[in-house]
Amino acid sequence: MDDYLNKLKSFPYPLIGVGITAFSRIGPGLVLPNYQLLCVKDTLDNQVIGKKIKVLSVEKDFLKKGEKVGKYNTLALLKNRQVQKYLASLRFPYLVLYHSTKKVERICDRLGLTIVANRAKVRDVYENKWHFKRMLQKIGLETIPNETFKIEELDKKRLEKYLKRWKKLVLILPELTKGGGNSLVFIKTLSDFKNFTKKAKKYKNTFDLKRVILYKFITGDSPSITGCITRHGVLTGIVQKQILDQPLVVNMNKGSGLYCGHDWSFKTYSSKIQAQAESLARSIGSYMGARGYRGIFGIDLIIDKETEKVYACECNPRYTGAFPVYSMLQKENKEPPFDVFHLLELLNINYQMNFDRVDRIYKNSKKGSHLILSNKVAKYRKTKGEIKAGVYQLGSQQLKFIREGFTTKSIKNPQKEFLLVDGVPRTGSTIRPLLRMGHLIFKKSILKKDGQRLKDEVKQSIRLIYKGIGF
């Protein structure tokens, strides 16, 4: 008999989601009573979330007079002396992280804090796209045709050779582990080479760039699939449509293939595609699991438009950008969210489950979509206005607030409402360059039929939100 949820609910120690914003870590709080949130930013949605889940922020609760946050990341949060005192006051706190780093691990180990995430020595290798490519080859999975060179070996003459062979290329800097498509450069002509050299120069020292991988460009869709490695097997979700390269919400100077959100309602992929994606995720997950990885991971895919052949092109060994919205949609489907098994594994709790049953219901379709908002310019900007976190009317000529809320369940009329959450700034807030500053969540598809462009009513709502905060 399945006892996994009761086992997790009876965990005796504090589970604390840690992140830049409270919303980004609320997934476990959707099902657990013994969960709280510790974030950096004091934003308008904190007070809404705080009515259901305890929320503490560095900006509001832990800064001394005249003190500044510093960097907006988990390491800076944990270095704050007042945060350390608070955590020391709790009985054996467990910190649920987006992902772990060596620096975060050092400070947590020194303070006696337990990390609920895969340690850096286990997960980092999968973030590197060169190592990921080699892993696919070891497993025996077919890869997109490619060649690897040292950065200094790639010149226009060599590039021209591969352009003649493959017509169009995708260049990847495998050591550039900054997510969201930042490591990609698309090459259609020799003149595009300057975009690659510019990016390589920008990140060479920060990420110790050594190699470049040339991939043949495959015409087709670029969805993803979520997996979760458990002692009972590798759970997999549905193939999910990714929203990429939307100039209304992301600075396109950052590159190509830039992640902006998901649209689960846009389409249900064919059983042929779903079966291939599941097989890839299980093979990759089994390999990772045998080497100590546990819990959630994501695989970015490419689907060849002509043959429906599915390729794995990137691994995200962590919570992915689909969360926590995906967890909300699972809960509305009466599915146990991926978070449950992620935590059970990382907390090393012994539990029973009917694996086949859970994996089967994970293939139920999901209805919803989301977009990530950001400060699109490469400079600091101060907000001049303020808009509430919660549910708004979709397609209106003016922003019309309807009710408070922070989950998909808050949306009562899917055709006419959307939700604004995740770091909604106060008046006078300074938003750092290119930093995320909000989430728009819908209970319907937001893409036009071409699967590339946003619907007009969605674009109108985005413009009204930026206008409302004075951008």
PDB file of N, CA and C in Angstrom, residues 190-271:
ATOM      1  N   LEU A 190      28.504  32.546 -42.288  1.00  0.00           N
ATOM      2  CA  LEU A 190      29.805  32.832 -41.672  1.00  0.00           C
ATOM      3  C   LEU A 190      29.780  34.117 -40.841  1.00  0.00           C
ATOM      4  N   SER A 191      28.935  35.052 -41.240  1.00  0.00           N
ATOM      5  CA  SER A 191      28.875  36.331 -40.516  1.00  0.00           C
ATOM      6  C   SER A 191      28.369  36.157 -39.088  1.00  0.00           C
ATOM      7  N   ASP A 192      27.682  35.034 -38.816  1.00  0.00           N
ATOM      8  CA  ASP A 192      27.190  34.778 -37.454  1.00  0.00           C
ATOM      9  C   ASP A 192      28.307  34.373 -36.494  1.00  0.00           C
ATOM     10  N   PHE A 193      29.492  34.103 -37.036  1.00  0.00           N
ATOM     11  CA  PHE A 193      30.610  33.658 -36.201  1.00  0.00           C
ATOM     12  C   PHE A 193      30.962  34.700 -35.148  1.00  0.00           C
ATOM     13  N   LYS A 194      30.754  35.972 -35.485  1.00  0.00           N
ATOM     14  CA  LYS A 194      31.071  37.038 -34.527  1.00  0.00           C
ATOM     15  C   LYS A 194      30.228  36.935 -33.261  1.00  0.00           C
ATOM     16  N   ASN A 195      29.008  36.412 -33.381  1.00  0.00           N
ATOM     17  CA  ASN A 195      28.157  36.235 -32.195  1.00  0.00           C
ATOM     18  C   ASN A 195      28.759  35.203 -31.246  1.00  0.00           C
ATOM     19  N   PHE A 196      29.369  34.171 -31.836  1.00  0.00           N
ATOM     20  CA  PHE A 196      30.025  33.153 -31.021  1.00  0.00           C
ATOM     21  C   PHE A 196      31.265  33.716 -30.322  1.00  0.00           C
ATOM     22  N   THR A 197      32.120  34.408 -31.075  1.00  0.00           N
ATOM     23  CA  THR A 197      33.364  34.936 -30.484  1.00  0.00           C
ATOM     24  C   THR A 197      33.057  35.954 -29.386  1.00  0.00           C
ATOM     25  N   LYS A 198      31.995  36.720 -29.573  1.00  0.00           N
ATOM     26  CA  LYS A 198      31.590  37.695 -28.562  1.00  0.00           C
ATOM     27  C   LYS A 198      31.163  37.000 -27.272  1.00  0.00           C
ATOM     28  N   LYS A 199      30.362  35.953 -27.399  1.00  0.00           N
ATOM     29  CA  LYS A 199      29.896  35.225 -26.216  1.00  0.00           C
ATOM     30  C   LYS A 199      31.049  34.492 -25.543  1.00  0.00           C
ATOM     31  N   ALA A 200      31.908  33.862 -26.317  1.00  0.00           N
ATOM     32  CA  ALA A 200      33.048  33.128 -25.756  1.00  0.00           C
ATOM     33  C   ALA A 200      33.968  34.065 -24.978  1.00  0.00           C
ATOM     34  N   LYS A 201      34.185  35.240 -25.508  1.00  0.00           N
ATOM     35  CA  LYS A 201      35.044  36.221 -24.831  1.00  0.00           C
ATOM     36  C   LYS A 201      34.402  36.698 -23.527  1.00  0.00           C
ATOM     37  N   LYS A 202      33.078  36.890 -23.550  1.00  0.00           N
ATOM     38  CA  LYS A 202      32.361  37.390 -22.381  1.00  0.00           C
ATOM     39  C   LYS A 202      32.432  36.417 -21.207  1.00  0.00           C
ATOM     40  N   TYR A 203      32.311  35.112 -21.483  1.00  0.00           N
ATOM     41  CA  TYR A 203      32.194  34.127 -20.404  1.00  0.00           C
ATOM     42  C   TYR A 203      33.444  33.268 -20.186  1.00  0.00           C
ATOM     43  N   LYS A 204      34.508  33.467 -20.984  1.00  0.00           N
ATOM     44  CA  LYS A 204      35.658  32.558 -20.969  1.00  0.00           C
ATOM     45  C   LYS A 204      36.256  32.389 -19.585  1.00  0.00           C
ATOM     46  N   ASN A 205      36.516  33.477 -18.894  1.00  0.00           N
ATOM     47  CA  ASN A 205      37.167  33.390 -17.587  1.00  0.00           C
ATOM     48  C   ASN A 205      36.200  32.974 -16.486  1.00  0.00           C
ATOM     49  N   THR A 206      34.965  33.463 -16.536  1.00  0.00           N
ATOM     50  CA  THR A 206      33.980  33.143 -15.494  1.00  0.00           C
ATOM     51  C   THR A 206      33.686  31.656 -15.436  1.00  0.00           C
ATOM     52  N   PHE A 207      33.599  31.009 -16.595  1.00  0.00           N
ATOM     53  CA  PHE A 207      33.219  29.599 -16.649  1.00  0.00           C
ATOM     54  C   PHE A 207      34.353  28.682 -17.116  1.00  0.00           C
ATOM     55  N   ASP A 208      35.566  29.231 -17.257  1.00  0.00           N
ATOM     56  CA  ASP A 208      36.724  28.435 -17.684  1.00  0.00           C
ATOM     57  C   ASP A 208      36.382  27.637 -18.948  1.00  0.00           C
ATOM     58  N   LEU A 209      35.987  28.369 -19.980  1.00  0.00           N
ATOM     59  CA  LEU A 209      35.572  27.722 -21.230  1.00  0.00           C
ATOM     60  C   LEU A 209      36.756  27.093 -21.944  1.00  0.00           C
ATOM     61  N   LYS A 210      36.577  25.848 -22.372  1.00  0.00           N
ATOM     62  CA  LYS A 210      37.648  25.116 -23.039  1.00  0.00           C
ATOM     63  C   LYS A 210      37.243  24.617 -24.422  1.00  0.00           C
ATOM     64  N   ARG A 211      35.972  24.231 -24.569  1.00  0.00           N
ATOM     65  CA  ARG A 211      35.540  23.543 -25.786  1.00  0.00           C
ATOM     66  C   ARG A 211      34.348  24.239 -26.436  1.00  0.00           C
ATOM     67  N   VAL A 212      34.123  23.858 -27.682  1.00  0.00           N
ATOM     68  CA  VAL A 212      32.900  24.234 -28.378  1.00  0.00           C
ATOM     69  C   VAL A 212      32.411  22.992 -29.131  1.00  0.00           C
ATOM     70  N   ILE A 213      31.119  22.724 -29.045  1.00  0.00           N
ATOM     71  CA  ILE A 213      30.520  21.595 -29.764  1.00  0.00           C
ATOM     72  C   ILE A 213      29.705  22.144 -30.929  1.00  0.00           C
ATOM     73  N   LEU A 214      29.988  21.646 -32.128  1.00  0.00           N
ATOM     74  CA  LEU A 214      29.224  22.011 -33.323  1.00  0.00           C
ATOM     75  C   LEU A 214      28.172  20.933 -33.555  1.00  0.00           C
ATOM     76  N   TYR A 215      26.912  21.321 -33.527  1.00  0.00           N
ATOM     77  CA  TYR A 215      25.817  20.392 -33.807  1.00  0.00           C
ATOM     78  C   TYR A 215      25.162  20.751 -35.132  1.00  0.00           C
ATOM     79  N   LYS A 216      24.755  19.723 -35.859  1.00  0.00           N
ATOM     80  CA  LYS A 216      23.897  19.952 -37.012  1.00  0.00           C
ATOM     81  C   LYS A 216      22.563  20.499 -36.512  1.00  0.00           C
ATOM     82  N   PHE A 217      22.068  21.552 -37.142  1.00  0.00           N
ATOM     83  CA  PHE A 217      20.775  22.111 -36.751  1.00  0.00           C
ATOM     84  C   PHE A 217      19.656  21.185 -37.221  1.00  0.00           C
ATOM     85  N   ILE A 218      18.785  20.819 -36.299  1.00  0.00           N
ATOM     86  CA  ILE A 218      17.640  19.970 -36.609  1.00  0.00           C
ATOM     87  C   ILE A 218      16.379  20.834 -36.608  1.00  0.00           C
ATOM     88  N   THR A 219      15.653  20.835 -37.708  1.00  0.00           N
ATOM     89  CA  THR A 219      14.398  21.585 -37.770  1.00  0.00           C
ATOM     90  C   THR A 219      13.318  20.817 -37.030  1.00  0.00           C
ATOM     91  N   GLY A 220      12.731  21.461 -36.028  1.00  0.00           N
ATOM     92  CA  GLY A 220      11.689  20.804 -35.256  1.00  0.00           C
ATOM     93  C   GLY A 220      11.442  21.490 -33.932  1.00  0.00           C
ATOM     94  N   ASP A 221      10.630  20.873 -33.118  1.00  0.00           N
ATOM     95  CA  ASP A 221      10.212  21.430 -31.840  1.00  0.00           C
ATOM     96  C   ASP A 221      11.277  21.161 -30.779  1.00  0.00           C
ATOM     97  N   SER A 222      11.272  21.997 -29.734  1.00  0.00           N
ATOM     98  CA  SER A 222      12.248  21.863 -28.641  1.00  0.00           C
ATOM     99  C   SER A 222      11.535  21.779 -27.289  1.00  0.00           C
ATOM    100  N   PRO A 223      10.851  20.675 -27.005  1.00  0.00           N
ATOM    101  CA  PRO A 223      10.170  20.524 -25.722  1.00  0.00           C
ATOM    102  C   PRO A 223      11.116  19.960 -24.660  1.00  0.00           C
ATOM    103  N   SER A 224      10.563  19.524 -23.547  1.00  0.00           N
ATOM    104  CA  SER A 224      11.358  18.917 -22.484  1.00  0.00           C
ATOM    105  C   SER A 224      10.515  17.865 -21.776  1.00  0.00           C
ATOM    106  N   ILE A 225      11.172  17.102 -20.913  1.00  0.00           N
ATOM    107  CA  ILE A 225      10.473  16.113 -20.100  1.00  0.00           C
ATOM    108  C   ILE A 225      11.104  16.106 -18.713  1.00  0.00           C
ATOM    109  N   THR A 226      10.270  15.933 -17.695  1.00  0.00           N
ATOM    110  CA  THR A 226      10.739  15.873 -16.312  1.00  0.00           C
ATOM    111  C   THR A 226      10.855  14.421 -15.868  1.00  0.00           C
ATOM    112  N   GLY A 227      11.918  14.130 -15.126  1.00  0.00           N
ATOM    113  CA  GLY A 227      12.095  12.809 -14.540  1.00  0.00           C
ATOM    114  C   GLY A 227      12.369  12.932 -13.052  1.00  0.00           C
ATOM    115  N   CYS A 228      12.206  11.821 -12.343  1.00  0.00           N
ATOM    116  CA  CYS A 228      12.515  11.787 -10.912  1.00  0.00           C
ATOM    117  C   CYS A 228      13.064  10.401 -10.581  1.00  0.00           C
ATOM    118  N   ILE A 229      14.304  10.364 -10.136  1.00  0.00           N
ATOM    119  CA  ILE A 229      14.985   9.107  -9.852  1.00  0.00           C
ATOM    120  C   ILE A 229      14.653   8.662  -8.435  1.00  0.00           C
ATOM    121  N   THR A 230      14.011   7.499  -8.328  1.00  0.00           N
ATOM    122  CA  THR A 230      13.640   6.953  -7.023  1.00  0.00           C
ATOM    123  C   THR A 230      14.213   5.546  -6.883  1.00  0.00           C
ATOM    124  N   ARG A 231      14.152   5.016  -5.673  1.00  0.00           N
ATOM    125  CA  ARG A 231      14.618   3.634  -5.425  1.00  0.00           C
ATOM    126  C   ARG A 231      13.739   2.605  -6.133  1.00  0.00           C
ATOM    127  N   HIS A 232      12.523   3.022  -6.530  1.00  0.00           N
ATOM    128  CA  HIS A 232      11.591   2.110  -7.195  1.00  0.00           C
ATOM    129  C   HIS A 232      11.670   2.200  -8.719  1.00  0.00           C
ATOM    130  N   GLY A 233      12.421   3.184  -9.235  1.00  0.00           N
ATOM    131  CA  GLY A 233      12.533   3.369 -10.679  1.00  0.00           C
ATOM    132  C   GLY A 233      12.546   4.850 -11.027  1.00  0.00           C
ATOM    133  N   VAL A 234      12.611   5.149 -12.312  1.00  0.00           N
ATOM    134  CA  VAL A 234      12.655   6.540 -12.785  1.00  0.00           C
ATOM    135  C   VAL A 234      11.260   6.961 -13.246  1.00  0.00           C
ATOM    136  N   LEU A 235      10.618   7.841 -12.470  1.00  0.00           N
ATOM    137  CA  LEU A 235       9.324   8.394 -12.857  1.00  0.00           C
ATOM    138  C   LEU A 235       9.514   9.404 -13.982  1.00  0.00           C
ATOM    139  N   THR A 236       8.555   9.464 -14.899  1.00  0.00           N
ATOM    140  CA  THR A 236       8.627  10.446 -15.976  1.00  0.00           C
ATOM    141  C   THR A 236       7.287  11.147 -16.160  1.00  0.00           C
ATOM    142  N   GLY A 237       7.352  12.396 -16.583  1.00  0.00           N
ATOM    143  CA  GLY A 237       6.146  13.169 -16.847  1.00  0.00           C
ATOM    144  C   GLY A 237       5.809  13.171 -18.326  1.00  0.00           C
ATOM    145  N   ILE A 238       5.032  14.160 -18.735  1.00  0.00           N
ATOM    146  CA  ILE A 238       4.649  14.285 -20.142  1.00  0.00           C
ATOM    147  C   ILE A 238       5.662  15.156 -20.881  1.00  0.00           C
ATOM    148  N   VAL A 239       5.758  14.947 -22.181  1.00  0.00           N
ATOM    149  CA  VAL A 239       6.546  15.852 -23.021  1.00  0.00           C
ATOM    150  C   VAL A 239       5.846  17.207 -23.007  1.00  0.00           C
ATOM    151  N   GLN A 240       6.589  18.258 -22.695  1.00  0.00           N
ATOM    152  CA  GLN A 240       5.973  19.567 -22.463  1.00  0.00           C
ATOM    153  C   GLN A 240       6.544  20.628 -23.393  1.00  0.00           C
ATOM    154  N   LYS A 241       5.646  21.398 -23.965  1.00  0.00           N
ATOM    155  CA  LYS A 241       6.001  22.465 -24.892  1.00  0.00           C
ATOM    156  C   LYS A 241       6.716  23.598 -24.146  1.00  0.00           C
ATOM    157  N   GLN A 242       7.913  23.942 -24.613  1.00  0.00           N
ATOM    158  CA  GLN A 242       8.639  25.064 -24.030  1.00  0.00           C
ATOM    159  C   GLN A 242       8.375  26.338 -24.838  1.00  0.00           C
ATOM    160  N   ILE A 243       8.288  27.453 -24.135  1.00  0.00           N
ATOM    161  CA  ILE A 243       8.148  28.757 -24.773  1.00  0.00           C
ATOM    162  C   ILE A 243       9.528  29.407 -24.787  1.00  0.00           C
ATOM    163  N   LEU A 244      10.013  29.723 -25.980  1.00  0.00           N
ATOM    164  CA  LEU A 244      11.366  30.238 -26.147  1.00  0.00           C
ATOM    165  C   LEU A 244      11.364  31.570 -26.895  1.00  0.00           C
ATOM    166  N   ASP A 245      12.395  32.382 -26.639  1.00  0.00           N
ATOM    167  CA  ASP A 245      12.709  33.559 -27.459  1.00  0.00           C
ATOM    168  C   ASP A 245      11.540  34.511 -27.652  1.00  0.00           C
ATOM    169  N   GLN A 246      10.971  34.969 -26.545  1.00  0.00           N
ATOM    170  CA  GLN A 246       9.871  35.941 -26.604  1.00  0.00           C
ATOM    171  C   GLN A 246      10.402  37.322 -26.242  1.00  0.00           C
ATOM    172  N   PRO A 247      10.611  38.199 -27.219  1.00  0.00           N
ATOM    173  CA  PRO A 247      11.236  39.504 -26.959  1.00  0.00           C
ATOM    174  C   PRO A 247      10.446  40.385 -25.988  1.00  0.00           C
ATOM    175  N   LEU A 248       9.178  40.077 -25.778  1.00  0.00           N
ATOM    176  CA  LEU A 248       8.376  40.880 -24.862  1.00  0.00           C
ATOM    177  C   LEU A 248       8.748  40.617 -23.399  1.00  0.00           C
ATOM    178  N   VAL A 249       9.384  39.458 -23.122  1.00  0.00           N
ATOM    179  CA  VAL A 249       9.702  39.134 -21.723  1.00  0.00           C
ATOM    180  C   VAL A 249      11.177  38.837 -21.476  1.00  0.00           C
ATOM    181  N   VAL A 250      11.993  38.745 -22.538  1.00  0.00           N
ATOM    182  CA  VAL A 250      13.412  38.420 -22.345  1.00  0.00           C
ATOM    183  C   VAL A 250      14.260  39.254 -23.301  1.00  0.00           C
ATOM    184  N   ASN A 251      15.470  39.597 -22.859  1.00  0.00           N
ATOM    185  CA  ASN A 251      16.404  40.360 -23.688  1.00  0.00           C
ATOM    186  C   ASN A 251      17.043  39.421 -24.708  1.00  0.00           C
ATOM    187  N   MET A 252      16.735  39.612 -25.983  1.00  0.00           N
ATOM    188  CA  MET A 252      17.197  38.697 -27.024  1.00  0.00           C
ATOM    189  C   MET A 252      18.687  38.840 -27.311  1.00  0.00           C
ATOM    190  N   ASN A 253      19.335  39.851 -26.760  1.00  0.00           N
ATOM    191  CA  ASN A 253      20.787  39.971 -26.913  1.00  0.00           C
ATOM    192  C   ASN A 253      21.532  38.895 -26.125  1.00  0.00           C
ATOM    193  N   LYS A 254      20.821  38.207 -25.216  1.00  0.00           N
ATOM    194  CA  LYS A 254      21.447  37.148 -24.428  1.00  0.00           C
ATOM    195  C   LYS A 254      21.757  35.920 -25.269  1.00  0.00           C
ATOM    196  N   GLY A 255      21.099  35.769 -26.423  1.00  0.00           N
ATOM    197  CA  GLY A 255      21.365  34.612 -27.268  1.00  0.00           C
ATOM    198  C   GLY A 255      20.119  34.102 -27.950  1.00  0.00           C
ATOM    199  N   SER A 256      20.112  32.814 -28.258  1.00  0.00           N
ATOM    200  CA  SER A 256      18.975  32.162 -28.914  1.00  0.00           C
ATOM    201  C   SER A 256      18.570  30.939 -28.109  1.00  0.00           C
ATOM    202  N   GLY A 257      17.338  30.502 -28.315  1.00  0.00           N
ATOM    203  CA  GLY A 257      16.849  29.370 -27.535  1.00  0.00           C
ATOM    204  C   GLY A 257      16.647  29.734 -26.083  1.00  0.00           C
ATOM    205  N   LEU A 258      16.297  31.002 -25.821  1.00  0.00           N
ATOM    206  CA  LEU A 258      16.171  31.505 -24.445  1.00  0.00           C
ATOM    207  C   LEU A 258      14.839  31.065 -23.836  1.00  0.00           C
ATOM    208  N   TYR A 259      14.935  30.445 -22.686  1.00  0.00           N
ATOM    209  CA  TYR A 259      13.751  29.897 -22.014  1.00  0.00           C
ATOM    210  C   TYR A 259      12.874  31.013 -21.449  1.00  0.00           C
ATOM    211  N   CYS A 260      11.559  30.925 -21.702  1.00  0.00           N
ATOM    212  CA  CYS A 260      10.605  31.917 -21.207  1.00  0.00           C
ATOM    213  C   CYS A 260       9.448  31.308 -20.423  1.00  0.00           C
ATOM    214  N   GLY A 261       9.215  30.000 -20.565  1.00  0.00           N
ATOM    215  CA  GLY A 261       8.105  29.374 -19.862  1.00  0.00           C
ATOM    216  C   GLY A 261       7.683  28.077 -20.532  1.00  0.00           C
ATOM    217  N   HIS A 262       6.472  27.597 -20.198  1.00  0.00           N
ATOM    218  CA  HIS A 262       5.903  26.377 -20.786  1.00  0.00           C
ATOM    219  C   HIS A 262       4.448  26.625 -21.167  1.00  0.00           C
ATOM    220  N   ASP A 263       3.976  25.841 -22.113  1.00  0.00           N
ATOM    221  CA  ASP A 263       2.556  25.828 -22.459  1.00  0.00           C
ATOM    222  C   ASP A 263       2.101  24.376 -22.537  1.00  0.00           C
ATOM    223  N   TRP A 264       1.583  23.856 -21.429  1.00  0.00           N
ATOM    224  CA  TRP A 264       1.150  22.460 -21.369  1.00  0.00           C
ATOM    225  C   TRP A 264      -0.161  22.246 -22.140  1.00  0.00           C
ATOM    226  N   SER A 265      -0.936  23.311 -22.308  1.00  0.00           N
ATOM    227  CA  SER A 265      -2.223  23.187 -22.999  1.00  0.00           C
ATOM    228  C   SER A 265      -2.098  23.257 -24.513  1.00  0.00           C
ATOM    229  N   PHE A 266      -0.938  23.675 -25.014  1.00  0.00           N
ATOM    230  CA  PHE A 266      -0.807  23.917 -26.457  1.00  0.00           C
ATOM    231  C   PHE A 266      -1.024  22.659 -27.272  1.00  0.00           C
ATOM    232  N   LYS A 267      -0.438  21.557 -26.833  1.00  0.00           N
ATOM    233  CA  LYS A 267      -0.590  20.315 -27.599  1.00  0.00           C
ATOM    234  C   LYS A 267      -0.256  19.114 -26.733  1.00  0.00           C
ATOM    235  N   THR A 268      -0.797  17.973 -27.125  1.00  0.00           N
ATOM    236  CA  THR A 268      -0.392  16.687 -26.567  1.00  0.00           C
ATOM    237  C   THR A 268       0.436  15.993 -27.630  1.00  0.00           C
ATOM    238  N   TYR A 269       1.672  15.674 -27.299  1.00  0.00           N
ATOM    239  CA  TYR A 269       2.563  15.063 -28.280  1.00  0.00           C
ATOM    240  C   TYR A 269       2.126  13.620 -28.564  1.00  0.00           C
ATOM    241  N   SER A 270       2.462  13.155 -29.735  1.00  0.00           N
ATOM    242  CA  SER A 270       2.043  11.822 -30.165  1.00  0.00           C
ATOM    243  C   SER A 270       2.609  10.739 -29.255  1.00  0.00           C
ATOM    244  N   SER A 271       1.963   9.577 -29.253  1.00  0.00           N
ATOM    245  CA  SER A 271       2.437   8.462 -28.428  1.00  0.00           C
ATOM    246  C   SER A 271       3.838   8.029 -28.861  1.00  0.00           C
TER     247      SER A 271
END
